[in-house]
Amino acid sequence: MRNATVERRTKETDVSISLDLDGTGQAEIETGVGFFDHMLDLFARHALFDLKVKVVGDLHIDQHHTVEDTGIALGEAFRKALGDKRGITRYADVHLPMDETLTRVAVDISGRPFLVFRTEFAREKIGHFDTDLVREWFQAFTFNAGLTLHVETLYGDNAHHIAESSFKGLARALRKAVSVDPREGERIPSTKGSL
């Protein structure tokens, strides 16, 4: 069973996450940030991960701590759920179209955290959501999950579409990368013998 539960409590947030990598895309998301809930819901659906997220954050200040701490906890849950990574495909990439937007996402479940994020927003807000927080979430998730991740929006105008194509692209890439490769058997997909 490739699943994990993580709880993270600070003076700024109280985060509870349950993740099942071999799910069907069921999601129960409650962060108090509507647009972010939408992104996590579609992330779960397109990755085919079962995901429960409950966050109580200091939204009276702003959304930053809620979004970042959710990324940290979800990254930790992802890393735990994968265990020693035996038999996984490891690498994956996808081009994700969303109307006028096209985003490329490439991932290596390497154990070496690194993020290249070449995605820009012409607007500072999507509704009440600060577009700077998209990168903050990707950074927090990537480093705590132990991924090498490249996200690049090749073109696009609509901020909602750019954000959504990034989350969906990550979901689709992770769906492939965590899949079990029958040719790998019980081996760890690395010449080093560990990831």
XYZ file of C-alpha atoms in Angstrom:
195
model
C 0.000 0.000 0.000
C 1.524 3.264 -1.160
C -0.171 5.720 1.132
C 0.726 8.117 3.908
C -0.783 10.512 6.398
C 0.974 13.682 7.509
C 0.014 16.239 10.120
C 1.846 19.539 10.366
C 1.071 22.025 13.109
C 2.673 25.433 13.531
C 1.563 28.750 14.992
C 0.441 29.669 11.458
C -1.319 26.538 10.199
C -2.791 23.182 11.137
C -2.497 20.819 8.164
C -3.756 17.230 7.874
C -3.142 15.247 4.687
C -3.902 11.682 3.629
C -2.563 10.488 0.272
C -2.981 7.208 -1.611
C -0.876 6.978 -4.774
C -2.890 4.008 -6.045
C -6.280 5.632 -5.777
C -8.945 6.642 -8.257
C -8.690 10.421 -8.061
C -11.075 10.990 -5.170
C -10.485 14.237 -3.306
C -11.754 15.954 -0.175
C -10.098 19.347 -0.049
C -10.716 22.068 2.526
C -8.070 24.775 2.820
C -10.234 27.876 3.111
C -8.806 29.144 -0.202
C -11.276 28.437 -2.987
C -8.993 28.611 -6.009
C -6.328 26.519 -4.245
C -8.963 23.904 -3.360
C -9.811 23.749 -7.063
C -6.134 23.220 -7.994
C -5.663 20.417 -5.439
C -8.920 18.772 -6.490
C -7.874 18.623 -10.144
C -4.349 17.577 -9.115
C -5.788 14.511 -7.352
C -8.177 13.735 -10.196
C -5.547 13.859 -12.943
C -2.882 12.018 -10.927
C -5.443 9.381 -9.869
C -4.306 9.926 -6.291
C -6.852 9.773 -3.476
C -6.253 12.917 -1.467
C -7.723 14.377 1.709
C -6.548 17.823 2.752
C -7.787 19.781 5.756
C -6.103 23.070 6.601
C -6.844 25.727 9.168
C -4.531 28.642 8.496
C -4.003 32.270 9.410
C -6.051 33.543 6.479
C -6.718 36.775 8.364
C -3.082 37.603 7.510
C -2.988 36.218 3.956
C -2.994 32.918 2.045
C 0.776 32.384 1.928
C 1.237 30.169 4.991
C -1.777 28.012 4.114
C -0.569 27.369 0.567
C 3.103 26.860 1.430
C 2.478 24.598 4.429
C 0.060 22.495 2.395
C 2.823 22.049 -0.191
C 5.293 21.028 2.516
C 2.923 18.476 4.062
C 1.782 17.055 0.715
C 5.406 16.702 -0.375
C 6.203 14.834 2.844
C 3.200 12.555 2.317
C 4.243 11.856 -1.278
C 7.800 10.950 -0.221
C 6.540 8.678 2.570
C 3.970 6.977 0.345
C 6.644 6.095 -2.234
C 8.850 4.351 0.316
C 12.128 3.176 -1.233
C 10.750 3.692 -4.782
C 11.223 0.088 -5.896
C 9.851 -0.643 -9.345
C 8.632 2.854 -10.207
C 8.970 4.349 -13.677
C 10.752 7.356 -12.086
C 10.853 9.765 -15.063
C 7.916 11.310 -16.911
C 7.003 14.366 -18.896
C 3.871 15.841 -20.392
C 2.735 18.762 -22.519
C -0.555 19.949 -21.044
C -2.823 22.141 -23.194
C -5.472 24.324 -21.565
C -7.227 26.345 -24.246
C -4.667 28.972 -25.411
C -2.058 27.813 -22.878
C 0.533 25.056 -23.237
C 2.673 23.982 -20.280
C 5.471 21.419 -20.290
C 6.205 19.475 -17.097
C 9.080 17.016 -16.641
C 9.755 15.128 -13.425
C 12.419 12.849 -11.996
C 11.632 11.173 -8.679
C 15.302 11.436 -7.875
C 15.512 12.212 -4.182
C 17.414 15.351 -5.246
C 15.109 18.363 -4.838
C 15.361 20.930 -7.601
C 12.752 23.168 -9.197
C 12.917 25.043 -12.476
C 9.729 27.108 -12.745
C 9.465 29.149 -15.930
C 5.887 30.263 -15.678
C 4.812 33.880 -15.471
C 1.495 35.531 -14.752
C 0.437 38.824 -16.291
C -1.955 39.393 -13.377
C -1.211 39.427 -9.655
C -4.519 37.786 -8.713
C -6.851 35.045 -9.869
C -9.953 36.154 -8.047
C -8.617 36.594 -4.494
C -5.702 34.182 -5.033
C -2.197 35.646 -5.282
C -0.521 34.206 -8.406
C 2.894 34.313 -6.668
C 1.619 31.459 -4.511
C 1.565 29.038 -7.443
C 5.359 28.976 -7.487
C 5.486 28.899 -3.683
C 3.364 25.744 -3.629
C 5.438 24.068 -6.347
C 8.649 24.937 -4.463
C 7.365 23.582 -1.139
C 5.954 20.410 -2.688
C 9.012 19.701 -4.852
C 11.590 20.076 -2.098
C 9.665 18.026 0.436
C 8.761 15.305 -2.066
C 12.393 15.015 -3.218
C 11.693 15.685 -6.890
C 13.615 17.239 -9.713
C 10.850 19.173 -11.434
C 10.781 21.420 -14.483
C 7.634 23.434 -15.230
C 7.558 25.788 -18.201
C 4.575 27.508 -19.741
C 5.486 27.697 -23.414
C 2.710 30.178 -24.126
C -0.550 31.364 -22.658
C -2.444 34.476 -21.612
C -5.134 33.551 -19.110
C -3.775 33.325 -15.556
C -6.324 30.688 -14.517
C -5.373 28.509 -17.491
C -1.655 28.918 -16.801
C -2.036 27.859 -13.160
C -4.386 25.012 -14.014
C -2.160 23.657 -16.790
C 0.773 23.650 -14.348
C -1.090 21.674 -11.684
C -2.641 19.290 -14.200
C 0.706 18.838 -15.944
C 2.362 17.924 -12.650
C -0.470 15.516 -11.857
C -0.219 13.743 -15.207
C 3.575 13.530 -15.021
C 3.502 12.125 -11.471
C 0.808 9.636 -12.463
C 3.267 8.197 -14.999
C 6.394 8.524 -12.850
C 4.973 6.674 -9.824
C 3.508 3.890 -11.940
C 5.056 0.482 -11.422
C 7.148 -0.700 -14.360
C 6.790 -4.511 -14.579
C 10.193 -4.752 -16.277
C 11.818 -3.061 -13.277
C 10.522 -5.720 -10.913
C 11.665 -5.039 -7.365
C 14.684 -3.009 -8.428
C 15.212 0.617 -7.549
C 15.469 2.520 -10.866
C 18.991 3.822 -10.351
C 22.494 2.477 -10.972
C 23.312 3.700 -7.446
C 20.803 1.303 -5.935
C 18.942 4.012 -4.036
C 17.008 7.189 -4.704
